[in-house]
Amino acid sequence: MVPKISTLSGYLHEQQKSIANPTGFWANIAETFFWRKKWKDVLDWDFNIPKVEWFKNGKLNITENIFERHIFIQGEQKALIWEPNDPDEPNIEYTYNELFSKVKRFANVLRRHSIKKGDRVAIYLPMVPELAIAMLSCARIGAIHSVIFAGFSANALQERINDAKAKILITADQGLRGKKVINLKETADEALRSCPTINSNIVVRRTGGTINWNNEKDVWWHGEMDKVTDESKAETMDSEDPLFILYTSGSTGKPKGVVHTTGGYMVYTAYTFKNVFQYSNGDIYFCAADIGWITGHSYIIYGPLLEGATTIMFEGTPTFPNPSRYWDIINKYQVNQFYTSPTAIRSLIALGEEWIENTEMKSLKVLGTVGEPINEEAWHWYHDHVGKNRCPIVDTWWQTETGGIMISPIAGIIPTKPAFATLPLPGIQPVIMDEAGNKLCGNSVEGSLCIQFPWPGIARTHWNDHQRFKESYFSQFPGYYFTGDGAKRDEDGYYRILGRMDDVINVAGHRLGTAEIENAINEHPLVSESAVVGFQHKIKGQGIYAYVVCNDLPKKDDGEELRNSITKGVSKMISPIAKPDKIQFTHSLPRTRSGKIMRRILKKIAEGKGDYGDISTLTNPEIVEEIIEGNKKIQ
Ligand code: PRX
């Protein structure tokens, strides 16, 4: 088990040690895992290439570290608790022994379907236990999983399958979220019309609803599981062999396949999970994220299971059957650590205090947030109403690319401050840069947040596009990893994340590229171009504001119809999560002389702020007035 920090001086000591001798620091932690063969070098790196390799030539399998390593001591301990969408439906609880048996079985299913080490497996599942089993089974045999969030459209699914050249898809008949039934198989069928690399489609029966069946490709999960045994040897992996790909949005239109490798990701997720949440043996831990995103990968599956924790996986939504659902789950399982997003908190605040008033939640020890800045009001509500003034809040800052939590309080040990992610975890060396690329030393500074030394969980590349990986994070500030976020370090040395500095918007904790949304809007036959910006949104943190230029501007009455059809198009191309909240039609967009759209102005207008700065450099300054007027009409 990884070491656990238990005092503030212990934290300061570890932090110092990790900066003075990072490789020694991480090697000590890595020693606590099971390696079939020890690594030769702890770290080989050069951010200019960029290249980062941790524990290279070390041989291991991450599932041996989850199962075989724990089985003798706690095979009968609960590993995974699955709470269904409908509280009246029975839940499912797997001990480590039981989960292991399922994982080995499904590993054999994959092998029967000719999946080998290095092959890509696309997983498009709702929050059902088979999702966890499928991921771990891939890891067992060395296949690279690519989980695609079940809210994505057929088009988005297809794009991700084809980019990774996945050989097999795992989906479900339908998914359940609140009162909604999501026709996953139907969407998958549509995507598979043009996915030449997919040989089979394994379908989990979740609802038993009617679906189309393709005898050539489709097989039932349960049917396949019956054909195999639960004896399955783990594949030997190099520490630097890829574990998974997870697609995320960047500032260009195409989603990027962030690649995480085995050894470093294992060490980093386990270490950060145990320390940030101060997990103790026997605690019940509940992360309400979706496994379709990195939070679910690192802090529902890998981090907790590597530490022998009991982790809850929740299929439903915070408001079904009523807005007490999270609190009911916390009471039902006596949850000790609860981890959710600021958007979920804000949406529950908006529904009123009566849903939380009489909830006890005495078991809670730690609360966490992730994915977006938390405003002070939400922080206090979380602290007072959920934590009943006794639970520290860990505001965890990190990213898909960082693999695990980077800047965060260690629960109960690092004093918190509302809306601050506070201090870097041991092993993390954040720096703040000014626009000219100078490192800003000392406290009370603000600028671009970079990291100046590799940590084991850092992404290694973008699938099939190392050049883009380099451009995205290592070119703006040579020699540093640029996070894309702005941050301030206050007078106490505490970090506050100020949000994205690039063309990425964070809507309800979902990261979306503005270019990706614009591409989808521009597909509409009546649209000639568009510009998308984020604006402050009371619940979602940021909303999506689209300025749309049409070939024929809609007349007063048909604007609404066109808006609806643009919105539908975006849902179809990407996902309902990418639907613009506001669409404003305009004759043109403000452009600089070099033809670049002046987003700064569009963002200010969308947020209802004045002071547009110098607009004399625009080729069409007169359009600004028109856009301001148009904006007033759609507020
Ligand atoms: O802008 C930051 C924001 O979410 C971005 C990363 O998004 P994604 O890769 O989807 O991962 C989300 C889950 C880790 C960051 O660049 N972000 C994440 N956590 C915080 C945050 N912003 C402020 N405070 C946080 N705690």
Short mmCIF file of N, CA and C and ligand atoms in Angstrom, two decimals, residues 294-295 370-373 395-400 485 497 500 506 511, ligand 1:
data_model
loop_
_atom_site.label_atom_id
_atom_site.label_comp_id
_atom_site.label_asym_id
_atom_site.label_seq_id
_atom_site.Cartn_x
_atom_site.Cartn_y
_atom_site.Cartn_z
N ILE A 294 -12.28 11.28 -17.30
CA ILE A 294 -11.08 10.85 -16.59
C ILE A 294 -11.34 10.65 -15.09
N THR A 295 -12.23 11.46 -14.50
CA THR A 295 -12.46 11.33 -13.06
C THR A 295 -12.92 9.91 -12.73
N VAL A 370 -14.46 18.56 -8.26
CA VAL A 370 -13.56 18.42 -9.40
C VAL A 370 -14.20 18.93 -10.67
N GLY A 371 -13.36 19.33 -11.60
CA GLY A 371 -13.80 19.55 -12.97
C GLY A 371 -13.96 20.99 -13.38
N GLU A 372 -14.13 21.90 -12.44
CA GLU A 372 -14.37 23.30 -12.77
C GLU A 372 -14.18 24.11 -11.49
N PRO A 373 -14.00 25.39 -11.64
CA PRO A 373 -13.86 26.20 -10.43
C PRO A 373 -15.14 26.15 -9.60
N ASP A 395 -10.85 20.61 -2.95
CA ASP A 395 -11.11 21.17 -4.27
C ASP A 395 -9.93 20.72 -5.14
N THR A 396 -10.17 19.67 -5.93
CA THR A 396 -9.06 19.01 -6.61
C THR A 396 -8.91 19.53 -8.03
N TRP A 397 -7.77 20.14 -8.31
CA TRP A 397 -7.52 20.58 -9.69
C TRP A 397 -6.67 19.56 -10.41
N TRP A 398 -7.12 19.18 -11.57
CA TRP A 398 -6.33 18.30 -12.45
C TRP A 398 -6.99 18.23 -13.81
N GLN A 399 -6.50 17.38 -14.70
CA GLN A 399 -6.98 17.33 -16.09
C GLN A 399 -6.89 15.90 -16.63
N THR A 400 -7.57 15.66 -17.74
CA THR A 400 -7.44 14.36 -18.41
C THR A 400 -5.97 14.03 -18.63
N ASP A 485 -4.65 26.44 -18.39
CA ASP A 485 -5.41 27.18 -17.38
C ASP A 485 -4.65 28.41 -16.91
N ILE A 497 -7.51 28.43 -9.31
CA ILE A 497 -7.57 28.22 -10.76
C ILE A 497 -8.58 29.20 -11.32
N ARG A 500 -9.92 28.31 -18.17
CA ARG A 500 -9.15 28.05 -19.40
C ARG A 500 -8.71 29.35 -20.05
N ASN A 506 -15.64 25.01 -20.42
CA ASN A 506 -15.90 23.96 -19.45
C ASN A 506 -17.37 24.08 -19.03
N ARG A 511 -15.58 19.24 -20.79
CA ARG A 511 -14.66 20.07 -21.55
C ARG A 511 -15.02 20.01 -23.02
O1 PRX B 1 -9.91 24.16 -16.51
C1 PRX B 1 -9.59 23.13 -15.62
C2 PRX B 1 -10.85 22.47 -15.12
O2 PRX B 1 -11.07 21.35 -15.95
C3 PRX B 1 -10.04 21.25 -16.93
C4 PRX B 1 -9.73 19.81 -17.21
O3 PRX B 1 -10.85 19.21 -17.76
P1 PRX B 1 -10.85 17.64 -17.99
O4 PRX B 1 -9.62 17.24 -18.69
O5 PRX B 1 -12.15 17.31 -18.61
O6 PRX B 1 -10.77 17.01 -16.55
C5 PRX B 1 -11.76 17.27 -15.62
C6 PRX B 1 -11.57 16.38 -14.43
C7 PRX B 1 -10.23 16.34 -13.85
C8 PRX B 1 -8.88 22.00 -16.32
O7 PRX B 1 -7.97 22.41 -17.30
N1 PRX B 1 -10.73 22.03 -13.73
C9 PRX B 1 -10.58 20.79 -13.27
N2 PRX B 1 -10.59 20.77 -11.93
C10 PRX B 1 -10.72 22.03 -11.52
C11 PRX B 1 -10.81 22.85 -12.66
N3 PRX B 1 -10.93 24.19 -12.57
C12 PRX B 1 -10.97 24.73 -11.35
N4 PRX B 1 -10.90 24.02 -10.21
C13 PRX B 1 -10.78 22.68 -10.24
N5 PRX B 1 -10.74 22.00 -9.11
#
